[in-house]
């Protein structure tokens, strides 16, 4: 079976796992999202009998699989049917619920195996590895557990299944139900089945309560709820960071070499993520993420910040290639870490300030912005002034070239514009005047140097003639009003040059890796935002419905899409894409008070 992104995500904001359509766990990192993958067969090119790095519950003579999430939850159910009519059901989840007045999110996955019909015969294969697939874990046994040992972590399987059948991978008839609990190297003091049942009930109750508090649009509620749960699962509770995706090195296009580690936190995502969380009403998650951002800002030396940080807030993300995994469908390299942390990307100043602006204006938040925080933000604004007309790697992280990217300059303008608004909110009149004047100067520079009269459009770079999908956001960030003829004209130019079928490419010119082959999904969502702003909502709805049809069976989507086949590519599940769905649905949906 060829690897695909027809995957489901389970997790608890400490760990996350990807499960394929047969119920096989193909990706699971320890002890947290950016850790060593104990299960990593997603990045193995061929699935053979000697394959390592997965956990499978195999049904002998299997002929059919079905899979679904339990409603409004992160609990996955996989139903396997054999040729004789025997049926086995797998229930997978990571415990998350409130216990002893705090959130309980252990490094734990639970697999419940139920016989639902007939006399099914199953085989359990558990083959964890360490150091990115370099070695199989050492094993030690007890009467009801197996310890899988690596130099850096121990994963303990506690089970009421036969240890012998698991170790020797022997087939056996499933009489009723079994439980597999993957967790830290700690003894479980109570009956395994009872603990598993209690944890499932508590976890379902948590997710139902969490979903109940969401502010969802009238239309596309199921899709928005699934996107919101997924966004939550990409949140690392301990620090509040939100990762770009759960995986590393799923290529943006076949054999493209565009294979990157996305298990980190990009500041450019901050503005869009915080907007989505705000619209959904998930203020607790938003507050924790904002706290993560504020801590990064506070530690920024001389008002300089990086494009990307680790989920612990650390800035050093040295990139290396690992030779022990041959890559998704054999398409290496597999990379760990991301060299983008060393890049110069000037849009990050606007992204950070746009996000943090919420703490000054959102009355629901417990910790509100004050003059002290404002003065911590000002050095970022001063840096934005200095770099707004200087070359950088740009939003798309070009590794071989630097230009004065228009979007980077627009975000530098946004940094100054929001600082003026914050200062006004805090009644700091002198600072209001100062930041407003700086914003106006940058705005005038952009309008003079980025507008191409021949194309009747703002271009990707100053004095340039190529286009960039990020310019669809000029209205969204407030740089141009919707009725400014230059906005409509720029959108029209992007339609002419970057639209292929129902998708928008981020750009079409060659970069360090050649000409882009697949469409960057969030760019089409940005196009939808622009169409709504221009009053072209019916067109936007059609494009939105098309994008929803390209999500996998669970409503999840990666970073890129093949415009010819609709196949997903790139790291999975992509935060940018899921946030795009949420923000587009909220913009397009009928209002609750006018829907009936």
Coordinates of C-alpha atoms in Angstrom, one line a residue:
X1 CA 0.0 0.0 0.0
X2 CA 1.4 3.4 -1.0
X3 CA 1.6 6.0 1.7
X4 CA -1.0 8.8 1.3
X5 CA -2.3 11.7 3.3
X6 CA -5.6 10.1 3.9
X7 CA -4.8 10.3 7.5
X8 CA -6.5 11.2 10.8
X9 CA -5.0 13.2 13.6
X10 CA -5.4 12.3 17.3
X11 CA -3.7 14.1 20.2
X12 CA -3.9 16.0 23.4
X13 CA -1.7 19.1 23.0
X14 CA 1.3 17.2 24.4
X15 CA 1.6 14.5 21.8
X16 CA 0.0 13.8 18.4
X17 CA -0.3 10.8 16.2
X18 CA -1.4 10.2 12.6
X19 CA -3.4 7.1 11.8
X20 CA -4.0 5.8 8.3
X21 CA -7.2 4.4 6.9
X22 CA -6.5 0.9 8.1
X23 CA -5.9 2.0 11.7
X24 CA -2.1 1.9 11.5
X25 CA -0.3 4.6 13.5
X26 CA 2.3 5.9 11.0
X27 CA 3.6 9.0 12.9
X28 CA 4.1 9.6 16.6
X29 CA 6.9 11.7 18.2
X30 CA 8.2 11.5 21.7
X31 CA 8.1 13.2 24.1
X32 CA 6.4 16.0 22.2
X33 CA 5.6 17.2 18.7
X34 CA 9.1 18.0 17.7
X35 CA 10.7 14.9 19.2
X36 CA 12.0 11.6 17.8
X37 CA 9.3 9.7 16.0
X38 CA 8.8 6.3 17.6
X39 CA 6.4 5.5 14.8
X40 CA 7.6 7.0 11.5
X41 CA 6.5 4.6 8.7
X42 CA 4.9 7.7 6.9
X43 CA 8.4 8.6 5.8
X44 CA 9.4 5.1 4.6
X45 CA 9.2 4.6 0.9
X46 CA 7.9 1.1 0.8
X47 CA 5.8 -0.9 3.2
X48 CA 7.2 -4.5 3.5
X49 CA 7.1 -7.3 6.0
X50 CA 10.3 -5.9 7.5
X51 CA 9.0 -2.4 7.8
X52 CA 9.7 -0.6 11.1
X53 CA 8.2 2.3 12.9
X54 CA 4.4 1.7 13.2
X55 CA 1.7 0.1 15.3
X56 CA -0.9 -2.0 13.4
X57 CA -3.9 -4.0 14.4
X58 CA -4.3 -6.4 11.4
X59 CA -7.5 -8.3 10.7
X60 CA -6.8 -11.6 9.0
X61 CA -8.6 -11.8 5.6
X62 CA -9.7 -8.2 5.9
X63 CA -11.8 -6.9 3.0
X64 CA -13.2 -3.6 4.2
X65 CA -12.3 -0.6 6.3
X66 CA -14.4 2.4 7.5
X67 CA -13.2 5.3 9.7
X68 CA -14.7 8.3 11.4
X69 CA -14.2 10.6 14.3
X70 CA -16.8 10.5 17.0
X71 CA -18.8 13.7 16.7
X72 CA -17.3 16.9 18.0
X73 CA -14.2 15.1 19.4
X74 CA -10.6 14.0 18.6
X75 CA -11.5 10.3 19.2
X76 CA -11.1 8.2 16.1
X77 CA -13.0 4.9 15.3
X78 CA -11.8 2.5 12.7
X79 CA -14.0 -0.5 11.7
X80 CA -12.4 -3.5 10.0
X81 CA -14.4 -6.3 8.4
X82 CA -13.1 -9.7 7.2
X83 CA -14.2 -12.0 4.5
X84 CA -16.4 -14.1 6.9
X85 CA -18.3 -11.1 8.2
X86 CA -16.2 -10.7 11.4
X87 CA -15.9 -7.1 12.5
X88 CA -13.3 -5.4 14.8
X89 CA -13.5 -1.8 15.9
X90 CA -10.5 0.3 17.0
X91 CA -11.0 3.4 19.2
X92 CA -8.0 5.6 19.3
X93 CA -7.4 8.7 21.4
X94 CA -5.0 10.6 23.6
X95 CA -6.4 11.5 27.1
X96 CA -7.2 15.1 27.7
X97 CA -9.5 16.3 30.5
X98 CA -9.5 18.3 33.7
X99 CA -8.4 16.4 36.8
X100 CA -7.5 17.8 40.2
X101 CA -8.4 21.2 38.9
X102 CA -5.7 21.1 36.2
X103 CA -5.6 19.8 32.6
X104 CA -4.4 16.2 32.4
X105 CA -2.5 15.6 29.1
X106 CA -0.1 12.7 29.6
X107 CA 2.3 11.5 27.0
X108 CA -0.1 8.7 26.2
X109 CA -2.1 7.0 23.4
X110 CA -4.9 4.5 24.1
X111 CA -6.1 1.9 21.6
X112 CA -9.2 0.0 22.4
X113 CA -9.9 -3.1 20.3
X114 CA -13.5 -4.4 20.3
X115 CA -15.0 -7.5 18.7
X116 CA -18.3 -6.3 17.2
X117 CA -19.4 -9.2 15.1
X118 CA -18.4 -12.8 14.1
X119 CA -15.1 -14.5 15.0
X120 CA -12.4 -12.1 13.8
X121 CA -8.8 -13.1 14.0
X122 CA -6.2 -10.4 14.5
X123 CA -2.5 -9.8 14.7
X124 CA -0.9 -7.0 16.7
X125 CA 2.3 -5.5 15.3
X126 CA 4.2 -2.9 17.3
X127 CA 7.5 -1.9 15.9
X128 CA 8.8 1.4 17.4
X129 CA 12.2 2.8 16.5
X130 CA 14.4 5.6 17.6
X131 CA 16.8 8.2 16.2
X132 CA 14.6 8.7 13.1
X133 CA 14.3 5.1 12.3
X134 CA 18.0 4.2 12.8
X135 CA 17.4 1.4 15.3
X136 CA 14.5 -0.7 16.6
X137 CA 13.9 -0.1 20.3
X138 CA 15.2 -2.5 22.9
X139 CA 12.5 -4.4 24.8
X140 CA 11.9 -5.6 28.3
X141 CA 8.8 -7.4 29.5
X142 CA 6.6 -7.8 32.5
X143 CA 3.4 -9.8 33.1
X144 CA 1.2 -7.0 31.5
X145 CA 3.6 -4.6 29.9
X146 CA 6.4 -4.2 27.4
X147 CA 9.0 -1.4 27.7
X148 CA 10.4 0.0 24.4
X149 CA 13.7 1.6 25.3
X150 CA 15.7 4.3 23.4
X151 CA 18.7 6.3 24.7
X152 CA 16.4 9.3 25.2
X153 CA 13.0 8.0 26.1
X154 CA 11.1 4.9 27.3
X155 CA 7.6 4.1 25.9
X156 CA 5.7 1.6 28.1
X157 CA 2.9 -0.5 26.6
X158 CA 0.5 -1.6 29.3
X159 CA -2.1 -4.1 28.0
X160 CA -4.5 -6.9 28.9
X161 CA -3.6 -8.7 25.7
X162 CA -1.2 -11.7 25.7
X163 CA 2.4 -10.4 25.8
X164 CA 3.6 -13.4 23.8
X165 CA 1.2 -12.8 20.9
X166 CA 2.4 -9.2 20.7
X167 CA 6.1 -9.9 21.0
X168 CA 5.9 -12.8 18.4
X169 CA 3.2 -11.1 16.3
X170 CA 1.0 -14.2 16.4
X171 CA -2.5 -14.2 15.0
X172 CA -5.3 -14.9 17.5
X173 CA -9.1 -14.9 17.8
X174 CA -10.4 -11.8 19.5
X175 CA -13.0 -12.9 22.0
X176 CA -14.3 -9.6 23.3
X177 CA -12.1 -6.5 23.9
X178 CA -8.5 -5.6 24.5
X179 CA -6.7 -2.4 25.4
X180 CA -3.3 -1.0 24.5
X181 CA -2.0 1.9 26.5
X182 CA 1.2 3.6 25.3
X183 CA 2.6 5.9 27.9
X184 CA 5.5 6.9 30.1
X185 CA 7.5 4.3 32.0
X186 CA 5.1 4.2 35.0
X187 CA 3.0 1.5 36.5
X188 CA -0.8 1.7 35.9
X189 CA -2.3 0.8 39.3
X190 CA -5.9 0.1 38.3
X191 CA -7.6 -2.3 35.9
X192 CA -6.5 -1.5 32.4
X193 CA -10.0 -1.8 30.8
X194 CA -11.6 0.3 33.5
X195 CA -9.0 3.1 33.3
X196 CA -9.3 3.1 29.5
X197 CA -13.0 3.4 29.6
X198 CA -12.9 6.2 32.2
X199 CA -10.3 8.1 30.2
X200 CA -12.4 7.8 27.1
X201 CA -15.5 9.1 28.8
X202 CA -13.6 12.0 30.4
X203 CA -11.9 12.8 27.1
X204 CA -15.1 12.8 25.1
X205 CA -16.7 15.0 27.8
X206 CA -13.8 17.5 27.5
X207 CA -14.1 17.8 23.7
X208 CA -17.9 18.1 23.8
X209 CA -17.6 20.9 26.3
X210 CA -14.8 22.6 24.3
X211 CA -16.8 22.5 21.1
X212 CA -20.0 23.7 22.8
X213 CA -18.2 27.0 23.6
X214 CA -17.1 27.6 20.0
X215 CA -18.5 30.5 18.1
X216 CA -19.2 28.8 14.7
X217 CA -20.9 30.2 11.6
X218 CA -24.3 29.0 10.6
X219 CA -23.1 27.2 7.5
X220 CA -20.3 24.5 7.3
X221 CA -20.4 23.9 11.0
X222 CA -19.0 20.4 10.8
X223 CA -16.1 21.5 8.7
X224 CA -15.3 24.5 11.0
X225 CA -15.6 22.3 14.1
X226 CA -13.2 19.8 12.7
X227 CA -10.8 22.6 11.7
X228 CA -11.0 24.1 15.2
X229 CA -10.3 20.8 16.9
X230 CA -7.3 20.3 14.6
X231 CA -6.0 23.7 15.3
X232 CA -6.3 22.9 19.0
X233 CA -4.4 19.6 18.5
X234 CA -1.5 21.5 16.9
X235 CA -1.2 23.6 20.1
X236 CA 1.6 22.7 22.5
X237 CA -0.1 23.3 25.9
X238 CA 3.0 23.7 28.0
X239 CA 4.1 26.9 26.2
X240 CA 1.1 27.9 24.1
X241 CA 3.0 27.5 20.8
X242 CA 1.1 26.4 17.7
X243 CA 3.1 24.3 15.2
X244 CA 2.8 24.8 11.5
X245 CA 2.2 21.0 11.0
X246 CA 2.6 17.7 12.8
X247 CA 5.1 16.3 10.3
X248 CA 8.5 16.9 8.7
X249 CA 9.6 16.4 5.1
X250 CA 6.4 15.5 3.3
X251 CA 7.3 17.1 -0.1
X252 CA 5.4 20.1 -1.5
X253 CA 5.4 18.2 -4.9
X254 CA 6.8 14.8 -6.1
X255 CA 10.6 14.7 -6.1
X256 CA 10.8 18.4 -5.7
X257 CA 13.3 18.5 -2.8
X258 CA 11.0 21.0 -1.1
X259 CA 10.9 18.9 2.1
X260 CA 10.9 20.9 5.3
X261 CA 10.4 20.3 9.0
X262 CA 7.2 22.1 10.0
X263 CA 7.1 21.0 13.7
X264 CA 7.9 24.6 14.8
X265 CA 6.1 27.9 15.3
X266 CA 6.2 30.5 12.5
X267 CA 5.5 34.1 13.5
X268 CA 3.9 34.8 10.2
X269 CA 1.1 32.4 11.1
X270 CA 0.4 34.4 14.2
X271 CA -1.9 37.0 12.8
X272 CA -4.1 34.5 11.0
X273 CA -4.1 32.0 13.8
X274 CA -5.1 34.6 16.4
X275 CA -7.8 36.0 14.2
X276 CA -9.3 32.5 13.7
X277 CA -9.1 31.8 17.5
X278 CA -10.7 35.2 18.2
X279 CA -13.6 34.5 15.8
X280 CA -14.1 31.1 17.2
X281 CA -14.2 32.4 20.8
X282 CA -11.4 30.1 22.0
X283 CA -10.0 32.8 24.2
X284 CA -8.0 30.4 26.5
X285 CA -6.0 29.0 23.6
X286 CA -5.6 32.4 22.1
X287 CA -4.3 33.8 25.4
X288 CA -1.7 31.1 25.8
X289 CA -0.5 31.6 22.2
X290 CA -0.3 35.3 22.7
X291 CA 1.7 34.7 25.9
X292 CA 4.1 32.6 23.9
X293 CA 4.5 35.5 21.4
X294 CA 4.9 38.1 24.1
X295 CA 7.7 36.0 25.7
X296 CA 9.5 35.9 22.3
X297 CA 9.1 39.6 21.8
X298 CA 10.4 40.3 25.3
X299 CA 13.5 38.2 24.6
X300 CA 14.2 39.7 21.2
X301 CA 17.7 41.2 21.2
X302 CA 17.7 44.8 19.9
X303 CA 14.1 44.5 18.5
X304 CA 15.2 41.7 16.0
X305 CA 13.1 38.6 15.8
X306 CA 13.3 35.4 13.7
X307 CA 10.8 34.0 11.3
X308 CA 10.4 30.8 13.3
X309 CA 11.0 29.5 16.8
X310 CA 10.9 26.1 18.5
X311 CA 7.8 25.2 20.5
X312 CA 9.7 25.9 23.6
X313 CA 10.5 29.4 22.3
X314 CA 14.2 28.6 21.6
X315 CA 15.6 30.2 18.5
X316 CA 18.3 27.7 17.4
X317 CA 16.7 25.2 15.0
X318 CA 19.8 23.8 13.2
X319 CA 18.7 21.9 10.1
X320 CA 20.2 18.5 9.2
X321 CA 19.3 15.7 6.9
X322 CA 18.8 12.2 8.2
X323 CA 19.7 9.2 6.1
X324 CA 17.8 6.6 8.1
X325 CA 14.4 7.4 6.5
X326 CA 14.1 7.4 2.7
X327 CA 11.2 9.8 2.8
X328 CA 7.5 10.0 1.9
X329 CA 7.0 7.5 -1.0
X330 CA 10.8 7.4 -1.1
X331 CA 11.1 11.1 -1.9
X332 CA 13.8 12.3 0.4
X333 CA 15.5 14.1 1.9
X334 CA 14.1 13.9 5.4
X335 CA 15.1 17.1 7.3
X336 CA 15.1 17.8 11.0
X337 CA 15.2 21.4 12.2
X338 CA 14.7 24.4 9.9
X339 CA 17.4 26.7 8.6
X340 CA 14.7 29.4 8.1
X341 CA 15.5 30.5 11.7
X342 CA 18.6 32.2 10.3
X343 CA 16.8 33.9 7.4
X344 CA 15.9 37.6 7.3
X345 CA 12.2 38.0 6.8
X346 CA 10.9 41.5 7.5
X347 CA 7.2 40.6 7.5
X348 CA 7.6 39.0 11.0
X349 CA 7.5 42.4 12.7
X350 CA 4.0 43.1 11.4
X351 CA 2.9 39.6 12.1
X352 CA 3.9 39.7 15.7
X353 CA 2.5 43.1 16.4
X354 CA -0.8 42.4 14.5
X355 CA -1.3 39.3 16.7
X356 CA -0.3 41.0 20.0
X357 CA -2.6 43.9 19.3
X358 CA -5.5 41.7 20.5
X359 CA -4.3 41.9 24.1
X360 CA -4.9 45.7 24.0
X361 CA -8.4 45.6 22.6
X362 CA -10.1 42.3 23.5
X363 CA -11.9 42.9 26.8
X364 CA -12.4 39.1 27.4
X365 CA -8.7 38.5 28.0
X366 CA -7.6 38.1 31.6
X367 CA -4.1 39.6 31.0
X368 CA -4.6 42.9 29.2
X369 CA -2.0 45.0 27.4
X370 CA -0.6 48.0 29.2
X371 CA 2.0 50.7 28.6
X372 CA 4.8 48.5 29.7
X373 CA 4.0 45.9 27.0
X374 CA 3.5 48.6 24.4
X375 CA 7.0 49.9 25.1
X376 CA 8.3 46.4 24.7
X377 CA 6.7 46.3 21.2
X378 CA 8.1 49.6 20.1
X379 CA 11.7 48.3 19.3
X380 CA 10.0 45.9 16.9
X381 CA 8.4 48.9 15.2
X382 CA 11.7 50.7 15.1
X383 CA 13.2 47.7 13.3
X384 CA 10.3 47.7 10.9
X385 CA 11.0 51.3 10.0
X386 CA 14.7 50.5 9.4
X387 CA 14.0 47.4 7.2
X388 CA 10.8 48.3 5.3
X389 CA 12.8 49.1 2.1
X390 CA 15.6 46.6 2.5
X391 CA 15.9 43.2 0.7
X392 CA 14.9 40.0 2.5
X393 CA 14.0 36.3 1.9
X394 CA 10.3 37.2 1.9
X395 CA 7.2 35.4 3.1
X396 CA 8.0 32.3 1.0
X397 CA 11.5 32.0 2.5
X398 CA 13.5 32.1 -0.7
X399 CA 16.9 30.6 0.1
X400 CA 19.0 31.8 -2.8
X401 CA 17.8 35.3 -3.5
X402 CA 16.8 38.5 -1.7
X403 CA 14.6 41.3 -2.9
X404 CA 12.6 44.2 -1.4
X405 CA 9.4 42.2 -1.0
X406 CA 6.2 44.3 -1.1
X407 CA 4.4 42.1 1.4
X408 CA 7.3 42.4 3.8
X409 CA 7.1 46.2 3.5
X410 CA 3.3 46.1 3.9
X411 CA 3.7 44.2 7.2
X412 CA 6.3 46.7 8.3
X413 CA 3.6 49.4 7.6
X414 CA 1.1 47.3 9.6
X415 CA 3.5 47.2 12.6
X416 CA 3.7 51.0 12.7
X417 CA 0.0 51.4 12.0
X418 CA -1.0 49.1 14.9
X419 CA 1.4 50.7 17.3
X420 CA -0.3 54.0 16.6
X421 CA -3.7 52.5 17.3
X422 CA -2.4 50.9 20.5
X423 CA -0.8 54.2 21.6
X424 CA -4.1 55.9 21.0
X425 CA -5.9 53.3 23.0
X426 CA -3.5 53.9 25.9
X427 CA -3.9 57.7 25.5
X428 CA -0.2 58.1 24.7
X429 CA -0.7 61.1 22.4
X430 CA 2.9 61.7 21.4
X431 CA 3.5 58.1 20.5
X432 CA 0.3 58.0 18.5
X433 CA 1.4 60.9 16.4
X434 CA 4.9 59.4 15.9
X435 CA 3.8 55.9 14.8
X436 CA 1.0 57.2 12.6
X437 CA 3.6 59.4 10.8
X438 CA 5.9 56.5 10.3
X439 CA 3.1 54.3 9.0
X440 CA 2.2 57.1 6.5
X441 CA 5.8 57.4 5.2
X442 CA 6.1 53.6 4.7
X443 CA 2.7 53.5 3.0
X444 CA 3.8 56.3 0.6
X445 CA 7.0 54.4 -0.2
X446 CA 5.2 51.2 -1.0
X447 CA 2.7 53.0 -3.2
X448 CA 5.5 54.7 -5.1
X449 CA 7.9 51.8 -5.5
X450 CA 5.7 48.6 -5.6
X451 CA 2.9 49.8 -8.0
X452 CA 3.5 48.8 -11.6
X453 CA 1.6 51.1 -14.0
X454 CA 1.9 48.7 -16.9
X455 CA 0.3 45.8 -15.0
X456 CA -2.0 48.1 -13.0
X457 CA -1.0 46.1 -9.9
X458 CA 1.2 46.0 -6.9
X459 CA 4.0 43.6 -7.7
X460 CA 5.9 41.1 -5.6
X461 CA 8.9 43.3 -5.1
X462 CA 9.8 47.0 -5.4
X463 CA 10.4 48.1 -9.1
X464 CA 9.4 44.6 -10.1
X465 CA 7.0 43.0 -12.6
X466 CA 6.1 39.6 -11.1
X467 CA 3.1 38.9 -8.9
X468 CA 2.7 37.3 -5.5
X469 CA -0.4 35.9 -3.9
X470 CA 0.4 37.5 -0.6
X471 CA -0.8 40.8 -2.1
X472 CA -4.3 39.5 -1.9
X473 CA -4.1 40.4 1.8
X474 CA -3.6 44.1 1.3
X475 CA -7.2 44.7 2.2
X476 CA -7.2 42.1 5.0
X477 CA -4.4 43.8 6.9
X478 CA -5.9 47.3 6.2
X479 CA -3.3 48.6 3.8
X480 CA -6.0 49.4 1.1
X481 CA -9.7 49.8 1.4
X482 CA -11.9 47.4 -0.5
X483 CA -13.2 50.2 -2.8
X484 CA -9.6 51.4 -3.7
X485 CA -9.4 50.7 -7.4
X486 CA -5.8 49.6 -7.0
X487 CA -6.9 46.6 -4.8
X488 CA -9.4 45.4 -7.4
X489 CA -6.8 45.9 -10.2
X490 CA -4.2 43.9 -8.3
X491 CA -6.7 41.1 -7.6
X492 CA -7.5 41.0 -11.4
X493 CA -3.8 40.8 -12.3
X494 CA -3.3 37.9 -9.8
X495 CA -6.3 36.2 -11.4
X496 CA -4.6 36.5 -14.8
X497 CA -1.2 35.3 -13.9
X498 CA -1.4 33.1 -10.8
X499 CA -4.8 31.4 -11.1
X500 CA -4.8 27.9 -12.5
X501 CA -8.3 26.4 -12.6
X502 CA -9.8 26.9 -9.2
X503 CA -6.6 27.5 -7.4
X504 CA -4.1 30.4 -6.8
X505 CA -0.4 29.7 -6.9
X506 CA 1.8 31.7 -4.5
X507 CA 4.0 32.7 -7.5
X508 CA 4.9 31.1 -10.8
X509 CA 8.4 32.3 -11.4
X510 CA 11.4 30.0 -10.8
X511 CA 12.9 29.9 -7.4
X512 CA 15.8 27.9 -5.8
X513 CA 14.1 24.6 -6.6
X514 CA 12.6 25.4 -10.0
X515 CA 9.1 26.4 -11.0
X516 CA 6.4 25.6 -8.4
X517 CA 4.3 22.6 -9.5
X518 CA 1.5 22.6 -6.9
X519 CA -0.8 25.3 -5.5
X520 CA -0.2 26.5 -1.9
X521 CA -3.7 25.9 -0.5
X522 CA -3.9 29.0 1.8
X523 CA -3.4 31.3 -1.2
X524 CA -6.8 30.2 -2.6
X525 CA -8.3 31.0 0.8
X526 CA -6.7 34.5 0.6
X527 CA -8.3 34.9 -2.8
X528 CA -11.6 34.0 -1.3
X529 CA -11.1 36.7 1.3
X530 CA -10.4 39.2 -1.5
X531 CA -13.4 38.2 -3.5
X532 CA -15.7 38.7 -0.5
X533 CA -14.2 42.1 0.1
X534 CA -14.9 43.0 -3.5
X535 CA -18.5 41.8 -3.2
X536 CA -18.0 38.7 -5.4
X537 CA -19.3 36.3 -2.7
X538 CA -21.0 33.9 -5.1
X539 CA -17.7 33.2 -6.9
X540 CA -16.0 32.9 -3.5
X541 CA -18.6 30.3 -2.3
X542 CA -17.9 28.1 -5.4
X543 CA -14.2 28.2 -4.8
X544 CA -14.7 27.4 -1.1
X545 CA -16.9 24.4 -1.8
X546 CA -14.3 23.1 -4.3
X547 CA -11.6 23.4 -1.6
X548 CA -13.7 21.6 0.9
X549 CA -14.1 18.8 -1.5
X550 CA -10.3 18.4 -1.7
X551 CA -10.0 17.8 2.0
X552 CA -9.6 14.2 3.0
X553 CA -12.4 12.0 4.4
X554 CA -11.9 13.6 7.8
X555 CA -12.0 17.2 6.6
X556 CA -8.2 17.6 7.0
X557 CA -5.7 19.0 4.5
X558 CA -2.0 19.5 3.9
X559 CA -0.1 22.5 2.6
X560 CA -0.2 22.0 -1.2
X561 CA -2.5 20.5 -3.8
X562 CA -2.0 19.1 -7.3
X563 CA -4.3 21.2 -9.4
X564 CA -4.7 18.4 -11.9
X565 CA -5.5 15.5 -9.7
X566 CA -6.6 17.2 -6.4
X567 CA -4.0 15.1 -4.5
X568 CA -2.6 16.6 -1.3
X569 CA 1.1 17.3 -0.8
X570 CA 3.2 19.0 1.8
X571 CA 3.3 18.6 5.6
X572 CA 0.2 17.5 7.3
X573 CA -2.1 18.6 9.0
X574 CA -1.3 22.2 7.9
X575 CA -2.3 24.9 10.4
X576 CA -2.3 27.6 7.7
X577 CA -4.8 25.6 5.6
X578 CA -7.2 24.8 8.4
X579 CA -7.1 28.4 9.6
X580 CA -7.8 29.5 6.0
X581 CA -10.9 27.3 6.1
X582 CA -12.2 28.8 9.4
X583 CA -11.7 32.4 8.3
X584 CA -13.3 31.8 4.9
X585 CA -16.3 30.0 6.3
X586 CA -17.0 32.8 8.8
X587 CA -16.7 35.4 6.0
X588 CA -19.0 33.5 3.7
X589 CA -21.6 32.0 5.9
X590 CA -25.1 33.3 6.2
X591 CA -25.7 35.1 9.5
X592 CA -27.5 33.2 12.2
X593 CA -30.2 35.9 12.5
X594 CA -30.9 35.9 8.7
X595 CA -30.6 32.2 8.1
X596 CA -34.2 31.1 8.8

